[in-house]
PDB file of C-alpha atoms and ligand atoms in Angstrom:
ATOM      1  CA  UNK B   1     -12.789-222.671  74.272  1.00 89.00           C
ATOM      2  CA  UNK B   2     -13.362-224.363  77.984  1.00 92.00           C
ATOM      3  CA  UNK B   3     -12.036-222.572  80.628  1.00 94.00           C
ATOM      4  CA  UNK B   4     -10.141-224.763  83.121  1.00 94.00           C
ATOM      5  CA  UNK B   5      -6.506-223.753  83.576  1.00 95.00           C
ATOM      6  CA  UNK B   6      -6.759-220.114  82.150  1.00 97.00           C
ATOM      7  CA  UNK B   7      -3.785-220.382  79.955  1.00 98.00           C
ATOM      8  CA  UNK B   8      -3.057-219.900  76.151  1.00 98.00           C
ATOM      9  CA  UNK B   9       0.268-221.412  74.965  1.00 98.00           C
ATOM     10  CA  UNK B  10       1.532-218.889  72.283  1.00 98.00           C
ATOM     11  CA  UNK B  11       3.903-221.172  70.510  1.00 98.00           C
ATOM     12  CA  UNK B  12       5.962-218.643  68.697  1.00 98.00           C
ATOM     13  CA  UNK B  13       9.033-221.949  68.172  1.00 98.00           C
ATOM     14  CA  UNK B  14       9.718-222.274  64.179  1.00 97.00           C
ATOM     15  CA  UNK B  15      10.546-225.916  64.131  1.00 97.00           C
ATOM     16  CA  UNK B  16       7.630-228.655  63.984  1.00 98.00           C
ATOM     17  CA  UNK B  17       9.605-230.922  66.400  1.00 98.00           C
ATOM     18  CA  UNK B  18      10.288-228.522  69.242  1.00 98.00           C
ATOM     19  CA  UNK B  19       6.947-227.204  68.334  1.00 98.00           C
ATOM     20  CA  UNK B  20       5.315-230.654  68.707  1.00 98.00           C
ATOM     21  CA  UNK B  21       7.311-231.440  71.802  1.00 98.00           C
ATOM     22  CA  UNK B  22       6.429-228.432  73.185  1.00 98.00           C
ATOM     23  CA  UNK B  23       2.869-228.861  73.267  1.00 98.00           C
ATOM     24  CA  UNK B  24       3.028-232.164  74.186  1.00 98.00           C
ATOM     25  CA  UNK B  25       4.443-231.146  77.573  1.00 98.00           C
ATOM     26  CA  UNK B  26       2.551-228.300  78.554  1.00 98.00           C
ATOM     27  CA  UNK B  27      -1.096-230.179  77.159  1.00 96.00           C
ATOM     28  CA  UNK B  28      -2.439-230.710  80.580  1.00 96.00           C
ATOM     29  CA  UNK B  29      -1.894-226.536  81.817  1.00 97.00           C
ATOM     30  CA  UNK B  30      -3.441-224.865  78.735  1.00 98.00           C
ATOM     31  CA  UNK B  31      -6.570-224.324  77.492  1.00 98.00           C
ATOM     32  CA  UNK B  32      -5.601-223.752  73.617  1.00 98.00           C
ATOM     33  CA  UNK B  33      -2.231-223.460  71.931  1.00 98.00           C
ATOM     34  CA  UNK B  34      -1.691-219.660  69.821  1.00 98.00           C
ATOM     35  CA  UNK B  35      -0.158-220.463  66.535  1.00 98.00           C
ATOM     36  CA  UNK B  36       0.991-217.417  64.510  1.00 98.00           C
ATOM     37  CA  UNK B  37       3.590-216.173  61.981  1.00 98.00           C
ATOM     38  CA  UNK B  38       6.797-217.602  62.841  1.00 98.00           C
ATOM     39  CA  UNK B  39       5.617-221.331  63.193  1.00 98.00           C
ATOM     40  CA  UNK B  40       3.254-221.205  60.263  1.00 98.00           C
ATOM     41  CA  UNK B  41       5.795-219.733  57.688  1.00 98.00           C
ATOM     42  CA  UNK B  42       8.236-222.089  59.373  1.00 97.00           C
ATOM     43  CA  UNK B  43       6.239-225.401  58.841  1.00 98.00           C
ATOM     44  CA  UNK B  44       3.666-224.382  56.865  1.00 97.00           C
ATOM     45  CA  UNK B  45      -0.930-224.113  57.605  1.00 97.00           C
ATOM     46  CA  UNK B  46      -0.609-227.909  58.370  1.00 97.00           C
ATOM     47  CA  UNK B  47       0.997-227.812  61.654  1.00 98.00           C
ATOM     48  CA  UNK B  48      -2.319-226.757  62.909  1.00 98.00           C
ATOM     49  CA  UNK B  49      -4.149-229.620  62.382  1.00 98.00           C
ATOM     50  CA  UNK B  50      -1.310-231.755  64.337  1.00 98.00           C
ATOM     51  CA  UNK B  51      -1.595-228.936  66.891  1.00 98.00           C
ATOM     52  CA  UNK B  52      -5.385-229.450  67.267  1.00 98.00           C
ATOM     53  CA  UNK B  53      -5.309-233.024  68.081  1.00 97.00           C
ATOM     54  CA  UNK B  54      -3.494-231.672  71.791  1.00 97.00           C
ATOM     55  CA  UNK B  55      -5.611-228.498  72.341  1.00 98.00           C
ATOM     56  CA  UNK B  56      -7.755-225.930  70.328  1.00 98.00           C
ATOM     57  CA  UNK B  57      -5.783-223.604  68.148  1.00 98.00           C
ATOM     58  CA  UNK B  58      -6.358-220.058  67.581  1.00 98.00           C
ATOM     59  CA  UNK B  59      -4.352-218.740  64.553  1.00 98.00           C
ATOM     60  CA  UNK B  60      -2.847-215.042  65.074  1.00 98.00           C
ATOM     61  CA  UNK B  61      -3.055-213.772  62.107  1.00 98.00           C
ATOM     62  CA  UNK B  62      -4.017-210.799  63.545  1.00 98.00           C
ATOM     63  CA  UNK B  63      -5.986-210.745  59.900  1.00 98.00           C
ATOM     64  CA  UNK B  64      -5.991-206.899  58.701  1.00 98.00           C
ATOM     65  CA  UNK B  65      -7.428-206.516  55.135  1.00 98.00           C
ATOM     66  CA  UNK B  66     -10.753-205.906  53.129  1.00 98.00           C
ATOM     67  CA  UNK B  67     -13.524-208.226  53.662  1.00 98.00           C
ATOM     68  CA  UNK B  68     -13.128-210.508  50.765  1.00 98.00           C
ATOM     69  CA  UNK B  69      -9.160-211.166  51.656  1.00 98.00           C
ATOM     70  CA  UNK B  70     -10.177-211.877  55.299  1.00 98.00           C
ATOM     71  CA  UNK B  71     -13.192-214.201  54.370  1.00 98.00           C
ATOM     72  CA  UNK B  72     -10.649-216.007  52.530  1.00 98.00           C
ATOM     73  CA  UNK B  73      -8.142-215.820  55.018  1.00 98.00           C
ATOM     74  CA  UNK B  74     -10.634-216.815  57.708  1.00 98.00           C
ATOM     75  CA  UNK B  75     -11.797-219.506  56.065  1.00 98.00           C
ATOM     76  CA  UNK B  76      -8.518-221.101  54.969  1.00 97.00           C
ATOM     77  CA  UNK B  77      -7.864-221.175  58.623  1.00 98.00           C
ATOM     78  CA  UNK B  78     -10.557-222.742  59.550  1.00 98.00           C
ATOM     79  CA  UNK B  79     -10.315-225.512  57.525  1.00 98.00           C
ATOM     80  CA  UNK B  80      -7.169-226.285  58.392  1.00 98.00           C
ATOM     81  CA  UNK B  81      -8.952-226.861  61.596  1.00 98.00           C
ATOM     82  CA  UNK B  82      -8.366-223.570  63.976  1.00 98.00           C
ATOM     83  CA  UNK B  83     -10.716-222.846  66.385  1.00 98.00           C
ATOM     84  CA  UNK B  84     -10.636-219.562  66.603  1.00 98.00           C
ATOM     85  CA  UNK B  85      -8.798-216.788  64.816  1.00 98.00           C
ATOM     86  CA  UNK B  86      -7.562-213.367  65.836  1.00 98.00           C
ATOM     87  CA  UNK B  87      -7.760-210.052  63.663  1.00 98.00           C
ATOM     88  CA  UNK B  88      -7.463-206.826  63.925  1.00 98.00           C
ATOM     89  CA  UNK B  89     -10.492-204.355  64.301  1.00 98.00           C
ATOM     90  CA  UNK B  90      -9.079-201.291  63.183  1.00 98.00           C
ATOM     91  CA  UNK B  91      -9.428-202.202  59.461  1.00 98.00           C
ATOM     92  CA  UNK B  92     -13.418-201.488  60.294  1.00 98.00           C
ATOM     93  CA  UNK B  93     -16.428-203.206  60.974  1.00 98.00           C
ATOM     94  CA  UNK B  94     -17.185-204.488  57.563  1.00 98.00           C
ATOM     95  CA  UNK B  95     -13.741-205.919  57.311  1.00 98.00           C
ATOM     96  CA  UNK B  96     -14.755-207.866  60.646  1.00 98.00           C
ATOM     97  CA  UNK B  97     -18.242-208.636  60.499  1.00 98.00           C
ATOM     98  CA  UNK B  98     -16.273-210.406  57.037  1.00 98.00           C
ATOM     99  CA  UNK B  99     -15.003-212.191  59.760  1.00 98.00           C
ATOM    100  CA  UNK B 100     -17.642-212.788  62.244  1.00 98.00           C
ATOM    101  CA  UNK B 101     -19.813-214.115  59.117  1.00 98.00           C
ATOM    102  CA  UNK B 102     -17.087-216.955  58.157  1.00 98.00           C
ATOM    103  CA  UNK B 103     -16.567-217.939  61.898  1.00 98.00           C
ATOM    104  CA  UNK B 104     -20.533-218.144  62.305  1.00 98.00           C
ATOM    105  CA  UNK B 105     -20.691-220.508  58.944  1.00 98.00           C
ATOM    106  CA  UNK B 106     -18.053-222.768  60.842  1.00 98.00           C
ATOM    107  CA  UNK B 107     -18.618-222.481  64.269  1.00 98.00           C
ATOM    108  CA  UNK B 108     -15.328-221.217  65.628  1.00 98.00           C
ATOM    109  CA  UNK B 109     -14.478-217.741  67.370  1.00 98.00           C
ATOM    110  CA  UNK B 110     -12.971-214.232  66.760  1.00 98.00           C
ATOM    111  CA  UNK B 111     -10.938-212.527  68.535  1.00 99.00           C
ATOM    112  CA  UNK B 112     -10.562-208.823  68.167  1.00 98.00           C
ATOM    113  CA  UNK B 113      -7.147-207.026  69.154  1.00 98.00           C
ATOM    114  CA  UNK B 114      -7.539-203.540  71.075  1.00 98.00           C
ATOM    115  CA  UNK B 115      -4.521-202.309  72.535  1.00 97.00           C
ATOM    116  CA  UNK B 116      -1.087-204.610  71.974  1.00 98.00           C
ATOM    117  CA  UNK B 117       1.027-205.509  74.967  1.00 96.00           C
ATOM    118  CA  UNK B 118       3.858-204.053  73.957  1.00 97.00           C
ATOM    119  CA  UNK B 119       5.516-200.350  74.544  1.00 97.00           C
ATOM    120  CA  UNK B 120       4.294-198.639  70.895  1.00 97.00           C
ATOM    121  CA  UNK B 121       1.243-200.799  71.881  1.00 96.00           C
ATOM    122  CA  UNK B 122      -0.413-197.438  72.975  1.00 96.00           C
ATOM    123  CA  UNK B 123       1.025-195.073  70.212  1.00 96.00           C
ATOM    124  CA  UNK B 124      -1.714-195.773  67.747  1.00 95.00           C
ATOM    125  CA  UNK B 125      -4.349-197.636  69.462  1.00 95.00           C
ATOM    126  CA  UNK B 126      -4.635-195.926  72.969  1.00 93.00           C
ATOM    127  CA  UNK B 127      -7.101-193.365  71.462  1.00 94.00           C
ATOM    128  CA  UNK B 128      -9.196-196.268  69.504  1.00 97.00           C
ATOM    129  CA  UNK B 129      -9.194-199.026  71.767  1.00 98.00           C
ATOM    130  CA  UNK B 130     -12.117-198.707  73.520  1.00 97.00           C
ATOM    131  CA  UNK B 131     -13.981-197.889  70.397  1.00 98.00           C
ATOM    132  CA  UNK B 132     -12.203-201.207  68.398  1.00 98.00           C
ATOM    133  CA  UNK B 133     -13.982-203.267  71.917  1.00 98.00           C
ATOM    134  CA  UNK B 134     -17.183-201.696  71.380  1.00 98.00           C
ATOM    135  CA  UNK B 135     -17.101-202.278  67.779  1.00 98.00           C
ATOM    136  CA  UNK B 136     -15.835-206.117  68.790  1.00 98.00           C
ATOM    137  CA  UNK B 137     -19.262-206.255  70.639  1.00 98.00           C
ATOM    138  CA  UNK B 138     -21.724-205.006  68.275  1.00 98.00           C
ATOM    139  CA  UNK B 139     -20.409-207.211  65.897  1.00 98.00           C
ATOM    140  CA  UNK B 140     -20.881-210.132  68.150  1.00 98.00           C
ATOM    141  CA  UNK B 141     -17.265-211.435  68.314  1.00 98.00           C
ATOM    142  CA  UNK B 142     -16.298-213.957  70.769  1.00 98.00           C
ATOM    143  CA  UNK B 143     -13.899-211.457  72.740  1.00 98.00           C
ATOM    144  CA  UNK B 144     -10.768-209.176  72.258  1.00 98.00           C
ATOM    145  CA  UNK B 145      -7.218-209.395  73.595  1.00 98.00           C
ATOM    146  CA  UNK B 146      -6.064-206.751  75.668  1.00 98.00           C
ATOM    147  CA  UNK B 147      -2.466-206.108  77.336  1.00 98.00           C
ATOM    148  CA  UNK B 148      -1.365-208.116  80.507  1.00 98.00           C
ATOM    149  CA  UNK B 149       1.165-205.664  80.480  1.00 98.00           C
ATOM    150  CA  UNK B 150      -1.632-202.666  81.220  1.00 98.00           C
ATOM    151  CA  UNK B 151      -4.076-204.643  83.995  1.00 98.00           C
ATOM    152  CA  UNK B 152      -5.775-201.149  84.487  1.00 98.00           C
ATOM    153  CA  UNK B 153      -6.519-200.927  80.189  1.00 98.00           C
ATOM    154  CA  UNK B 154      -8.118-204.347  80.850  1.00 98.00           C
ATOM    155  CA  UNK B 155     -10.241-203.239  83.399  1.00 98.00           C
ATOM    156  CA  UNK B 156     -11.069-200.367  80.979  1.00 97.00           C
ATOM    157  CA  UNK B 157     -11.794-203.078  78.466  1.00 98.00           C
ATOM    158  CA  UNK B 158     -14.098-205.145  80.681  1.00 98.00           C
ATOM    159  CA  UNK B 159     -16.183-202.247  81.240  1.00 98.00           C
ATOM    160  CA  UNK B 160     -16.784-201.641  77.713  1.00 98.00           C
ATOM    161  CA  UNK B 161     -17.526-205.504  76.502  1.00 98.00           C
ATOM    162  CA  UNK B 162     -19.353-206.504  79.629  1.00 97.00           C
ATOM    163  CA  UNK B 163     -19.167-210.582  80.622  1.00 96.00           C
ATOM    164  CA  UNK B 164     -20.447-211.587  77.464  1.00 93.00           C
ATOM    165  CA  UNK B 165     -17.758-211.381  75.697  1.00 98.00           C
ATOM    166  CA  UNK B 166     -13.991-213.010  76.721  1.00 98.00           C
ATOM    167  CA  UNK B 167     -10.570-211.287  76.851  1.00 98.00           C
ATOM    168  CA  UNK B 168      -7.563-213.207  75.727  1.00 98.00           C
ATOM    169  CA  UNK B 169      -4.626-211.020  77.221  1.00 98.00           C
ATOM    170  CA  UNK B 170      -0.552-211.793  76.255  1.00 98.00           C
ATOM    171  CA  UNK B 171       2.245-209.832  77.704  1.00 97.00           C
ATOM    172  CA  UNK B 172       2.782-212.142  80.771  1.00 97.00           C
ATOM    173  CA  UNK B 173       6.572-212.972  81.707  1.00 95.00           C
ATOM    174  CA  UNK B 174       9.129-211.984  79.355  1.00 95.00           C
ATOM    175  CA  UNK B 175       6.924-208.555  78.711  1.00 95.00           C
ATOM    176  CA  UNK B 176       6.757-207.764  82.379  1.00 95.00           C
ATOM    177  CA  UNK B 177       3.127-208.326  83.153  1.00 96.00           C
ATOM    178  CA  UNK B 178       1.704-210.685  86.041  1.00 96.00           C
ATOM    179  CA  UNK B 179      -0.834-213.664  85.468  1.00 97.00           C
ATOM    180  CA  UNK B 180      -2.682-213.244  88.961  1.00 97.00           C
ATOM    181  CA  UNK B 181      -2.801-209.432  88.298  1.00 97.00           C
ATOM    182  CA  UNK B 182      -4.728-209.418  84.466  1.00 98.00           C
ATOM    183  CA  UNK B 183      -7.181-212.065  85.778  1.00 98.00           C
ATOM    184  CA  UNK B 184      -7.925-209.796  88.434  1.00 97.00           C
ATOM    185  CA  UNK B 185      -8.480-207.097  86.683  1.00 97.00           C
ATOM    186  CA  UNK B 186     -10.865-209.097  84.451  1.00 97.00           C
ATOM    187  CA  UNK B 187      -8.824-211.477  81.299  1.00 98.00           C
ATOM    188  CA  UNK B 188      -9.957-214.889  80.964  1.00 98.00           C
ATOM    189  CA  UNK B 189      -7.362-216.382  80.071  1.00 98.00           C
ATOM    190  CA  UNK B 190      -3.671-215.623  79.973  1.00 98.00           C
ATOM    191  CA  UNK B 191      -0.999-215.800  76.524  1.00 98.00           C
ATOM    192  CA  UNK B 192       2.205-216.731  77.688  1.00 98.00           C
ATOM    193  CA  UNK B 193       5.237-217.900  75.422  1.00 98.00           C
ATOM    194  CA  UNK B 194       9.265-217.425  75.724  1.00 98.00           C
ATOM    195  CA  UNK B 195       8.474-217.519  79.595  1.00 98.00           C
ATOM    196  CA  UNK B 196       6.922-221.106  78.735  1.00 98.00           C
ATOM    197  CA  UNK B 197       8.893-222.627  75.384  1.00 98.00           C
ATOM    198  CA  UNK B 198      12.209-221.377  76.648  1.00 98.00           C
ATOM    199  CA  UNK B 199      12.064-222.972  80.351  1.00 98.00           C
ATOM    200  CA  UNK B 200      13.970-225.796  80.878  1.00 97.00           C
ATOM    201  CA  UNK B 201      10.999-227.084  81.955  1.00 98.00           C
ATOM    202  CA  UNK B 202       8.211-225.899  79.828  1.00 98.00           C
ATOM    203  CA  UNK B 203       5.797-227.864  81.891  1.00 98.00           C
ATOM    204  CA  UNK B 204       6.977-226.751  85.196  1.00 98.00           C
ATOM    205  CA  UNK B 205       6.472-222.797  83.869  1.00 98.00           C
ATOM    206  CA  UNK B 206       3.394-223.751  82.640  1.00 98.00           C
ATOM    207  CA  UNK B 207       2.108-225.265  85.720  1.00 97.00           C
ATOM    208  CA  UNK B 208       3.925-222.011  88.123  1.00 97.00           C
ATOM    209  CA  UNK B 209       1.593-220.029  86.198  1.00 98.00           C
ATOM    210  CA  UNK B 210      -1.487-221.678  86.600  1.00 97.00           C
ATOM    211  CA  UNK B 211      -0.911-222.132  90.250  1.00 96.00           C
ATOM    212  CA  UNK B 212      -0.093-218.435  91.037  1.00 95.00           C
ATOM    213  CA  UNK B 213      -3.304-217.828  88.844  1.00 95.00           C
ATOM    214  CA  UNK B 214      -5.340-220.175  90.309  1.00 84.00           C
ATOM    215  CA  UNK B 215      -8.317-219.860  88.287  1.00 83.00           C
TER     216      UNK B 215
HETATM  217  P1  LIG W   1       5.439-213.738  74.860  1.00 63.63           P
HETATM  218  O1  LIG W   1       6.638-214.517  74.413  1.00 63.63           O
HETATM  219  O2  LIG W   1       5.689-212.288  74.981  1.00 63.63           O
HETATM  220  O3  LIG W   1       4.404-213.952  73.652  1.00 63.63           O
HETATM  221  O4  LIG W   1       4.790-214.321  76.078  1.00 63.63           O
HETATM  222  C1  LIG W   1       3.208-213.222  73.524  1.00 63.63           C
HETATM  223  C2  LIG W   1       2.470-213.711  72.331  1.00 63.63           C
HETATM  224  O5  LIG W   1       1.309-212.953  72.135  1.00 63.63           O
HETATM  225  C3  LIG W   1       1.407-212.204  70.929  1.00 63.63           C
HETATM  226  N1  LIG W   1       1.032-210.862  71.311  1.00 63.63           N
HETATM  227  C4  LIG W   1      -0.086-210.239  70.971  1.00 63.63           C
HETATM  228  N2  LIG W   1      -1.103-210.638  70.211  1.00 63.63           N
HETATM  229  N3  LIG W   1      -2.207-208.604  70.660  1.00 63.63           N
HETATM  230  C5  LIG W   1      -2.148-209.799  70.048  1.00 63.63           C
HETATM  231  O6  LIG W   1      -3.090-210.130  69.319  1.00 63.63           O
HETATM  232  C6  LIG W   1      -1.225-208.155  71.428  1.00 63.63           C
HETATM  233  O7  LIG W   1      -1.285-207.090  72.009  1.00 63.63           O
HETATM  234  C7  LIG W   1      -0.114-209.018  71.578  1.00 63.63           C
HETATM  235  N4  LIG W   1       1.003-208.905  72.299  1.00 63.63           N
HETATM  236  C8  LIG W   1       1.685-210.051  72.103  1.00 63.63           C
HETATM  237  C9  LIG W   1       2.821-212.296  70.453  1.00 63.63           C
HETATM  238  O8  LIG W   1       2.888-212.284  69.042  1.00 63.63           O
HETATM  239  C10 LIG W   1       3.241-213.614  71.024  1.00 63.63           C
HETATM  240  O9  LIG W   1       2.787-214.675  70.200  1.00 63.63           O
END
């Protein structure tokens, strides 16, 4: 993914026209649009595609199974033209060098979640988050996602991975957490949704956050 505005679009909408609006709007500001769950059980895989032709997708699957089911998972997504996926690292590494192999075969990118942006974020993955981003980088993902809501956890992070690999980091807005403040502390790029697709402006939001960001 280029880096020029520093912001990931997580389009958690379940319709394909406000989804497709949307997107259309906020285009110019973001970098790729997050697809997971709710819009992809709501519409179905091929919303990505139509997705794809406004910005890169990466599909949050957070994908959390044995290797086989996340090769096929993995590659499924892929061809329904993602460019990047994101799974979960706790499942161990053969489960995600599964996934590091498929995304190699098709040259897309992996991200690895550490510790999730919300409150019971830290219950079970505090202790094993540093070891899930070590694991991310031996494995050769592209990068992990780590909580905007914690700026000091991605610092942590960043000091584990080193500046090879990138941090995706949600939990901006409507979580609590501040743009400026996680890409200080070392994220690439910010996820942001409600505080985006439920503006009355979604491009205006979009834009606020990319200038008080200015990356
Ligand atoms: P909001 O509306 O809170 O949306 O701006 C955040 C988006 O990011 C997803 N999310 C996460 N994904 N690790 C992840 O891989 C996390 O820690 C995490 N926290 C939030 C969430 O599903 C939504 O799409």
């Amino acid at each position: 993914m280029e880096k020029k505005n520093c912001l990931i679009l997580a389009l958690d909408v379940t319709d394909r026209e406000n989804a497709l609006r949307i997107a259309n709007e906020v285009s110019e500001y973001v970098d790729s649009i997050k697809v997971g769950y709710p819009l992809v059980l709501g519409e179905g895989l091929g919303i990505v595609k139509e997705l794809a032709e406004l910005a890169p997708v990466i599909a949050d699957f957070k994908v959390a199974d044995i290797p086989n089911t996340d090769r096929l998972i993995c590659e499924h997504v892929f061809n329904a033209g993602a460019d990047a996926i994101i799974t979960h690292g706790f499942t161990g590494r053969d489960s995600l060098d599964s996934c590091v192999k498929v995304a190699e075969e098709y040259d897309r990118d992996v991200y690895v979640v550490t510790e999730m942006s919300h409150p019971g974020g830290v219950e079970f993955f505090r202790p094993v988050a540093e070891t899930i981003a070590q694991m991310a980088a031996d494995a050769g993902a592209t990068g992990v996602v780590a909580p905007a809501t914690r700026p000091e956890r991605v610092r942590d992070i960043r000091k584990i991975i080193g500046d090879d690999l990138h941090i995706i980091s949600p939990g901006v807005g409507a979580q609590g957490g501040s743009a400026a403040d996680v890409i200080n502390a070392g994220a690439d790029w910010v996820i942001v949704g409600r505080s985006i697709y439920n503006s009355d402006s979604p491009a205006d939001a979009a834009m606020r956050i990319c200038n008080e960001m200015k990356c």
